[in-house]
Coordinates of C-alpha atoms in Angstrom, one line a residue:
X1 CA 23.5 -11.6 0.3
X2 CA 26.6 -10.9 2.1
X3 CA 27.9 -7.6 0.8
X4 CA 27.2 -4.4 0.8
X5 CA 25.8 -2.5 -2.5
X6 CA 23.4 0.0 -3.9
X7 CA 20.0 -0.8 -6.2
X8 CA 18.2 1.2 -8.4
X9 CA 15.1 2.3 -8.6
X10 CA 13.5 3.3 -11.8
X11 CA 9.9 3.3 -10.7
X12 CA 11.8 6.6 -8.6
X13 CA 14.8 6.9 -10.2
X14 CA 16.4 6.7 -6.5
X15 CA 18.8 4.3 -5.4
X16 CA 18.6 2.0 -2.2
X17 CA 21.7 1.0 -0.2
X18 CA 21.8 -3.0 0.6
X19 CA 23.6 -3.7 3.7
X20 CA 22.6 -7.6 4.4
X21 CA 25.3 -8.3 7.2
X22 CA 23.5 -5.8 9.1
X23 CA 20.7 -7.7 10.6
X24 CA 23.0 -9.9 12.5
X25 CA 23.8 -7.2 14.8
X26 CA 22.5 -7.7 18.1
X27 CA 19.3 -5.2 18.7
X28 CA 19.0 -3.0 22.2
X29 CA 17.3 -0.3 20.7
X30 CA 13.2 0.3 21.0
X31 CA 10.2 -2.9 21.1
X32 CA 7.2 -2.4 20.1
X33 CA 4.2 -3.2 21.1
X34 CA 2.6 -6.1 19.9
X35 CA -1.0 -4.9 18.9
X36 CA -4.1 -5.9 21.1
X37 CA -5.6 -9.4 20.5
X38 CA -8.9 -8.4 22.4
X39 CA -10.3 -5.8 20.4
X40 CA -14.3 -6.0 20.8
X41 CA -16.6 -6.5 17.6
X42 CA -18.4 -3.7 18.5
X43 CA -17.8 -0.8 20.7
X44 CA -20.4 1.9 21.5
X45 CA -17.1 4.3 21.4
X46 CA -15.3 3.2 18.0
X47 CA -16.6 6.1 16.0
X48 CA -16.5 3.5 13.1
X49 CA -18.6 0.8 14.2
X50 CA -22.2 0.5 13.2
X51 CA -24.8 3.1 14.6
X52 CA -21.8 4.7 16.8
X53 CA -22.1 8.3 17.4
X54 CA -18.8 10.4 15.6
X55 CA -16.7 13.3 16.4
X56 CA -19.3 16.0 14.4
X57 CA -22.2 14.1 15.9
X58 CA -23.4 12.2 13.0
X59 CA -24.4 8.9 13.7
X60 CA -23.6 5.9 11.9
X61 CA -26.1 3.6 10.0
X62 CA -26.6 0.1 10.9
X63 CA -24.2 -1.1 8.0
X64 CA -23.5 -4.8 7.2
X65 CA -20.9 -4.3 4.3
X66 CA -18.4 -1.6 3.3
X67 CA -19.5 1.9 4.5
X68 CA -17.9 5.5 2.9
X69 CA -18.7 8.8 5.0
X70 CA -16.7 12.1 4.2
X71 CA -13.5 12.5 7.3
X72 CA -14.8 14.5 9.8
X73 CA -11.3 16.1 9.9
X74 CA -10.1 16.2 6.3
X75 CA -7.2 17.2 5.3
X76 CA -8.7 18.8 1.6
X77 CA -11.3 20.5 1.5
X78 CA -13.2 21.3 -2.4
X79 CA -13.6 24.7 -1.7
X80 CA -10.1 26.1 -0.4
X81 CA -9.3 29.6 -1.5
X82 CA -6.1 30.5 -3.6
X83 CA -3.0 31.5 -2.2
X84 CA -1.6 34.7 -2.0
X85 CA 0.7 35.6 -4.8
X86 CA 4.7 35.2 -4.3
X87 CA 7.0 37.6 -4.4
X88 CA 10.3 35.7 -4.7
X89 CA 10.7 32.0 -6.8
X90 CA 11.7 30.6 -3.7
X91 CA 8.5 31.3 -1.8
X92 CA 5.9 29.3 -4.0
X93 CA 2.2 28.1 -2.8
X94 CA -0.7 26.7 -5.0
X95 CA -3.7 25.9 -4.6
X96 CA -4.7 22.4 -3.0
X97 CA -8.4 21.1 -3.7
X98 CA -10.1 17.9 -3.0
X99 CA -12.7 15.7 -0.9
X100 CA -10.8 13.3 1.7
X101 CA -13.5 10.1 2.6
X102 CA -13.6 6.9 4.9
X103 CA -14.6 3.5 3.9
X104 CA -14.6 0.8 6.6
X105 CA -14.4 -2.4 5.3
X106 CA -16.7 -4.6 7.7
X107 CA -18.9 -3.7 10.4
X108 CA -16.9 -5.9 13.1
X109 CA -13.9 -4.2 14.4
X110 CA -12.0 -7.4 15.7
X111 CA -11.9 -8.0 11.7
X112 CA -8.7 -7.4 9.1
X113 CA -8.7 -8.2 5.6
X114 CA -7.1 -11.4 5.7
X115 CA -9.5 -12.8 8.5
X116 CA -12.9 -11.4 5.6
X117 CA -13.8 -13.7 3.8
X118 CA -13.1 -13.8 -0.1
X119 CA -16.8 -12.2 -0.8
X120 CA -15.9 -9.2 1.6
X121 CA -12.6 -8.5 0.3
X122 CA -14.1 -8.7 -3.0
X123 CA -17.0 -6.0 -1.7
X124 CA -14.2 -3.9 -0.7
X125 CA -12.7 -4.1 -4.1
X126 CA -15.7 -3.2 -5.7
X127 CA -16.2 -0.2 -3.4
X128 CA -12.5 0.9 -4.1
X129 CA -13.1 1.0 -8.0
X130 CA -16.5 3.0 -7.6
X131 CA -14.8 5.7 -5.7
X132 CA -12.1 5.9 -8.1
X133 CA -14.6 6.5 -10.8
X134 CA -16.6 8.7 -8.7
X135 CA -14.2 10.5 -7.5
X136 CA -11.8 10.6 -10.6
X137 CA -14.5 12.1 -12.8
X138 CA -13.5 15.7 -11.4
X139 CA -10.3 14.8 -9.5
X140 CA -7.0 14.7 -11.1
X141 CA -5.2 11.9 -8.1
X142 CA -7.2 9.7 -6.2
X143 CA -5.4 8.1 -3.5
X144 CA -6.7 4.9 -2.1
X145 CA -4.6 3.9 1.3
X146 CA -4.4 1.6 4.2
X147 CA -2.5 2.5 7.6
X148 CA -3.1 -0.6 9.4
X149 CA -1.9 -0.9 13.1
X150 CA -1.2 2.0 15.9
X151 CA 2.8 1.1 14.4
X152 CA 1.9 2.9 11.0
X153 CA -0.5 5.7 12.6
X154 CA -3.9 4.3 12.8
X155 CA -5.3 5.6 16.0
X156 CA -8.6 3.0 15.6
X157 CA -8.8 -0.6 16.1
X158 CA -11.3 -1.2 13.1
X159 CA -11.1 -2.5 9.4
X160 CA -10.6 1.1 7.3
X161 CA -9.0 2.6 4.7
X162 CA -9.2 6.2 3.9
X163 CA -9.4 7.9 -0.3
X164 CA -8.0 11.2 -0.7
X165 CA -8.7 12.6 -4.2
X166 CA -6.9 15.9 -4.7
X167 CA -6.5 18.7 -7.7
X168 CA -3.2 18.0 -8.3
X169 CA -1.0 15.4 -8.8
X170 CA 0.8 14.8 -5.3
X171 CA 5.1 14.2 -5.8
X172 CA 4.7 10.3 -5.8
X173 CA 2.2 10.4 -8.3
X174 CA 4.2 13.0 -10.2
X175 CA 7.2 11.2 -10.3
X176 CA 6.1 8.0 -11.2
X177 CA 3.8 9.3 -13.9
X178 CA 7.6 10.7 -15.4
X179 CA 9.4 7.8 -15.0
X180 CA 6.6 5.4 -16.3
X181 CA 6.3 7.9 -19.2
X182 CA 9.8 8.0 -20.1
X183 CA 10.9 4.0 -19.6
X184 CA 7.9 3.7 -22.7
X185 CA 9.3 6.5 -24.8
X186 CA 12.7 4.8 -24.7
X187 CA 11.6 0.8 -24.8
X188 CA 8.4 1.0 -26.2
X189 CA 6.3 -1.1 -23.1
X190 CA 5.1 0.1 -19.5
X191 CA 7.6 -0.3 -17.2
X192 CA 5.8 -2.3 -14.8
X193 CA 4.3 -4.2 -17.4
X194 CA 7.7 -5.8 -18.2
X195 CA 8.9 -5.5 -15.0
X196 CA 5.9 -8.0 -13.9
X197 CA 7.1 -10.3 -16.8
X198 CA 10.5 -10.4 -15.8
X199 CA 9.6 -11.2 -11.8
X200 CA 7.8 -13.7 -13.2
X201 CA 10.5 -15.8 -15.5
X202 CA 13.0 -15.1 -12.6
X203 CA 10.9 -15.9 -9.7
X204 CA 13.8 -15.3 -7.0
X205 CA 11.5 -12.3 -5.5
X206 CA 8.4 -13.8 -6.2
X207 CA 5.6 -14.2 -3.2
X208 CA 2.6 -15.5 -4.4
X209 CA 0.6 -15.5 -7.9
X210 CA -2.2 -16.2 -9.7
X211 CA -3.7 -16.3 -13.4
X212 CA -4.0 -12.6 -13.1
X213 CA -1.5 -11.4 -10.8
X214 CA 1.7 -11.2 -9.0
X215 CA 3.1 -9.9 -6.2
X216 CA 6.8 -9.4 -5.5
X217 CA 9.1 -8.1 -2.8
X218 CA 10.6 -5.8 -5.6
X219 CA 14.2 -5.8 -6.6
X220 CA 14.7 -2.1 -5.3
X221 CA 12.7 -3.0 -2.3
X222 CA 13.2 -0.3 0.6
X223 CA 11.4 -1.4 3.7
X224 CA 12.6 -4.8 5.2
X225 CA 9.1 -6.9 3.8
X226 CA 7.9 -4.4 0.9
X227 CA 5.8 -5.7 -1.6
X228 CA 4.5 -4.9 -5.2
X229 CA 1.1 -6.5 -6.3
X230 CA 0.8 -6.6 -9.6
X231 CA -1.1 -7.0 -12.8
X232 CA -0.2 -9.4 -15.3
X233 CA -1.6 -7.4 -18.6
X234 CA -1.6 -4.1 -19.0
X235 CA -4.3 -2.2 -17.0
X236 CA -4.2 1.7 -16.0
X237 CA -6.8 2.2 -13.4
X238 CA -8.6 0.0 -10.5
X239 CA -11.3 1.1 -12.3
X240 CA -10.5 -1.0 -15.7
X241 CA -10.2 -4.2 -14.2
X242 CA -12.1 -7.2 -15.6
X243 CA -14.8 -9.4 -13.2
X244 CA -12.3 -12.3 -13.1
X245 CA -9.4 -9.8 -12.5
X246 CA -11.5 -8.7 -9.1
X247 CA -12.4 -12.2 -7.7
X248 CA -8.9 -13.0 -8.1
X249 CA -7.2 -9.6 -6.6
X250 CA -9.7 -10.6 -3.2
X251 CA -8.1 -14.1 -3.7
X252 CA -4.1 -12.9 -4.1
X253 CA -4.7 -9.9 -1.7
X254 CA -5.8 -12.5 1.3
X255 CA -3.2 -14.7 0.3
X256 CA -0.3 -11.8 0.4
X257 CA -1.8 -11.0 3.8
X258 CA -2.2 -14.0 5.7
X259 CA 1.7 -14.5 4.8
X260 CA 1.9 -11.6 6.6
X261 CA 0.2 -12.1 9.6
X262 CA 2.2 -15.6 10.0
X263 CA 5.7 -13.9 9.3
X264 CA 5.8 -12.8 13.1
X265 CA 2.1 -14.1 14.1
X266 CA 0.7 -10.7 14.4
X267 CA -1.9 -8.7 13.2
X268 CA 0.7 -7.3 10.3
X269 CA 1.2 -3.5 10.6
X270 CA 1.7 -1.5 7.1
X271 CA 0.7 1.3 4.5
X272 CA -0.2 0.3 1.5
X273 CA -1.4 2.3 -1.4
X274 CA -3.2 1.8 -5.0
X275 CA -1.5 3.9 -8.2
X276 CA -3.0 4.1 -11.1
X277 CA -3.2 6.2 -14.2
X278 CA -4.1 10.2 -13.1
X279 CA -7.8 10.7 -13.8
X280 CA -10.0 14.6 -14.0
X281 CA -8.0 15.8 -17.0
X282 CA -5.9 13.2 -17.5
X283 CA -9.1 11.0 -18.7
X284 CA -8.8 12.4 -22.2
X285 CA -5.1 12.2 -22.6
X286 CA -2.5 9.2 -23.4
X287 CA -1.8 7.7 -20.0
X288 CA -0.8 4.1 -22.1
X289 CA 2.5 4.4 -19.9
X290 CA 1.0 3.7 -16.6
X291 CA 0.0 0.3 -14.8
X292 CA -1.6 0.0 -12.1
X293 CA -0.1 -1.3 -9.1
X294 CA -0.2 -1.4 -5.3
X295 CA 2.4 -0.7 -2.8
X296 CA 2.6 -2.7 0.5
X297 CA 5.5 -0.6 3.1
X298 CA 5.6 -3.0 6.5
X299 CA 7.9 -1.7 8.9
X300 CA 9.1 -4.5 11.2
X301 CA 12.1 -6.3 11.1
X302 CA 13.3 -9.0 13.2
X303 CA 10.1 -9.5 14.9
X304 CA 6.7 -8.3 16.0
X305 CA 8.1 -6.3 18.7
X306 CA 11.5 -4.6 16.2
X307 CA 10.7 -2.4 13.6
X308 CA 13.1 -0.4 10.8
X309 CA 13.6 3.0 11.4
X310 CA 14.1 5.4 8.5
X311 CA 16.2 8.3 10.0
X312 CA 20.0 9.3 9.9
X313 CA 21.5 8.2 6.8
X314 CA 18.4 7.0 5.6
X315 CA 16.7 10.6 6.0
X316 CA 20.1 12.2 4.9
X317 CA 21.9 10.2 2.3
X318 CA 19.3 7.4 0.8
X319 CA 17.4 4.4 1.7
X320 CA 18.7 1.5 3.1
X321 CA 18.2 -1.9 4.0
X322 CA 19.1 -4.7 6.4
X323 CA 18.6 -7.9 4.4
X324 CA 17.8 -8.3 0.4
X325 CA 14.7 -8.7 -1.4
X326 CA 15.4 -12.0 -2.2
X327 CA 15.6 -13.4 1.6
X328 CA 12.6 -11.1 2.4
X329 CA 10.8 -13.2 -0.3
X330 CA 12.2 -16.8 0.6
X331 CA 10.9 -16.0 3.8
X332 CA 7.6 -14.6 2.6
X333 CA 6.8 -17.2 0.3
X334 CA 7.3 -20.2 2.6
X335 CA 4.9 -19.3 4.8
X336 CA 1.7 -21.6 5.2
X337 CA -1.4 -19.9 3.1
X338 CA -3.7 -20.6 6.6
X339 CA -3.8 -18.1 9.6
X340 CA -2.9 -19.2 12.8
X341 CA -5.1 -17.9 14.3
X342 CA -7.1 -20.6 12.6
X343 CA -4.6 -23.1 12.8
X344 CA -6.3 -25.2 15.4
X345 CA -10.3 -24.7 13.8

């Protein structure tokens, strides 16, 4: 907790520099702010509220649940041409396929997942799982992912997420798809599998669990309050997951979340992602080495206003960090289970 030193990463096989001491230095560098508590619950101008008019001109329907529409401005498209041919090795293009969609989680916009209710998140899992099997039936990656908050890039005050599904498998996909497959060649269980069972004998980085899940600030943790939800058997893909296993990922999921909304009582900026076993080709081939997981990368600090910056030796040399897992967890997990902003209801 006190001295400097250097983690490793096998999910990346990467390495993360732990410099604890380095949090109590005073802070004169850029605030944040602190996102708007007076968003409206609907807005004739939020492109993803109900019956709202978007950039191409399509209007929305009158929805009342989760709601998936294709992005206006997508950033695959399924019928890219080929690239030209190269003429030197270090000149390479391929070709990039896919379908990028929306799904807004709830029709209000002064909404986030920990403020739904269990039924809603649960809807939203639902929905997450039938795009991955829509979606994965032709698509080799499908890339489910939250920015929440103007901090982490989203430019719309309103409960989303977006789902990418591309032809290829994209360089974090990639490499945990090696890394995954060699720790079971060499040790004969998924890595995250007995990772999960060793965070949850030890317990020192543990959060919050369940029957079916776990989630950690992981021992190779980069950002400052990075967390790893987990399964506690072995499943490959959102898709496999059991009834039970849903009701209790809405249940964990609001629980993770309302921690962090009370860490700094704010509406918690972060990206987080689902990965799970490749799918297109991949559905007829081993993919026993992967487990599902999902990766929560929050980026403030010392408050709501300070956030972590990755750049200089971090964008140079290799990750670092400012205090260790374990107090990022200690603080995590003592945090009441209610929101404040229902503290007084």
């Amino acid at each position: 907790a006190e001295h400097q030193h250097a983690r490793y990463n096998p999910l990346r096989d990467d390495w993360v520099l732990v410099s604890a001491h380095r949090v109590k230095r005073p802070w004169q560098g850029q605030l944040e702010k602190p996102p708007p508590e007076d968003v409206p619950r609907w807005d004739p101008n939020n492109p993803l509220c109900p019956g709202a008019t978007r950039a191409n001109g399509e209007v929305n329907p009158q929805y009342e649940g989760t709601f998936v529409f294709i992005n206006d401005f997508p950033a695959l498209q399924p019928d890219a041409p080929e690239p030209g041919d190269s003429d030197h090795p270090l000149f390479r293009a391929a070709a990039a396929r896919g379908v990028c969609k929306v799904m807004c989680f709830h029709p209000w916009s002064d909404l986030t997942l920990p403020l739904m209710s269990l039924a809603e998140i649960r809807a939203v899992i639902d929905a997450w799982a039938e795009l991955a099997t829509e979606l994965g039936a032709s698509y080799a990656w499908v890339q489910i992912f939250e920015n929440k908050g103007a901090m982490m890039g989203c430019s719309n005050p309103h409960p989303h997420c977006q789902v990418w599904a591309s032809s290829f498998l994209p360089n974090e996909a990639r490499l945990e798809d090696r890394t995954q497959r060699q720790h079971r060649s060499q040790h004969g269980v998924p890595m995250l599998l007995e990772y999960a069972e060793q965070e949850a004998r030890r317990k020192e980085r543990l959060v919050v669990e369940n029957a079916d899940w776990l989630v950690v600030v992981p021992y190779w943790a980069t950002w400052p309050y990075q967390t790893l939800l987990l399964p506690r058997r072995h499943v490959c893909r959102l898709q496999d997951l059991r009834e039970g296993e849903r009701d209790s990922l809405a249940s964990i999921m609001q629980r993770l979340l309302i921690k962090y909304d009370n860490l700094f009582e704010v509406s918690f900026p972060y990206s987080m992602g689902w990965h799970g076993a490749p799918t297109g080709p991949y559905l007829e081939e081993d993919c026993g080495h992967w487990q599902l997981h999902a990766h929560y990368y929050p980026p403030l600090l010392r408050s709501a206003t300070v956030r972590k910056f990755m750049v200089g030796y971090e964008m140079l040399a290799q990750a670092q960090r400012d205090l260790t897992p374990e107090q990022a967890a200690e603080r995590l997990r003592s945090l009441p289970e209610l929101h404040y902003k229902r503290r007084d209801k």
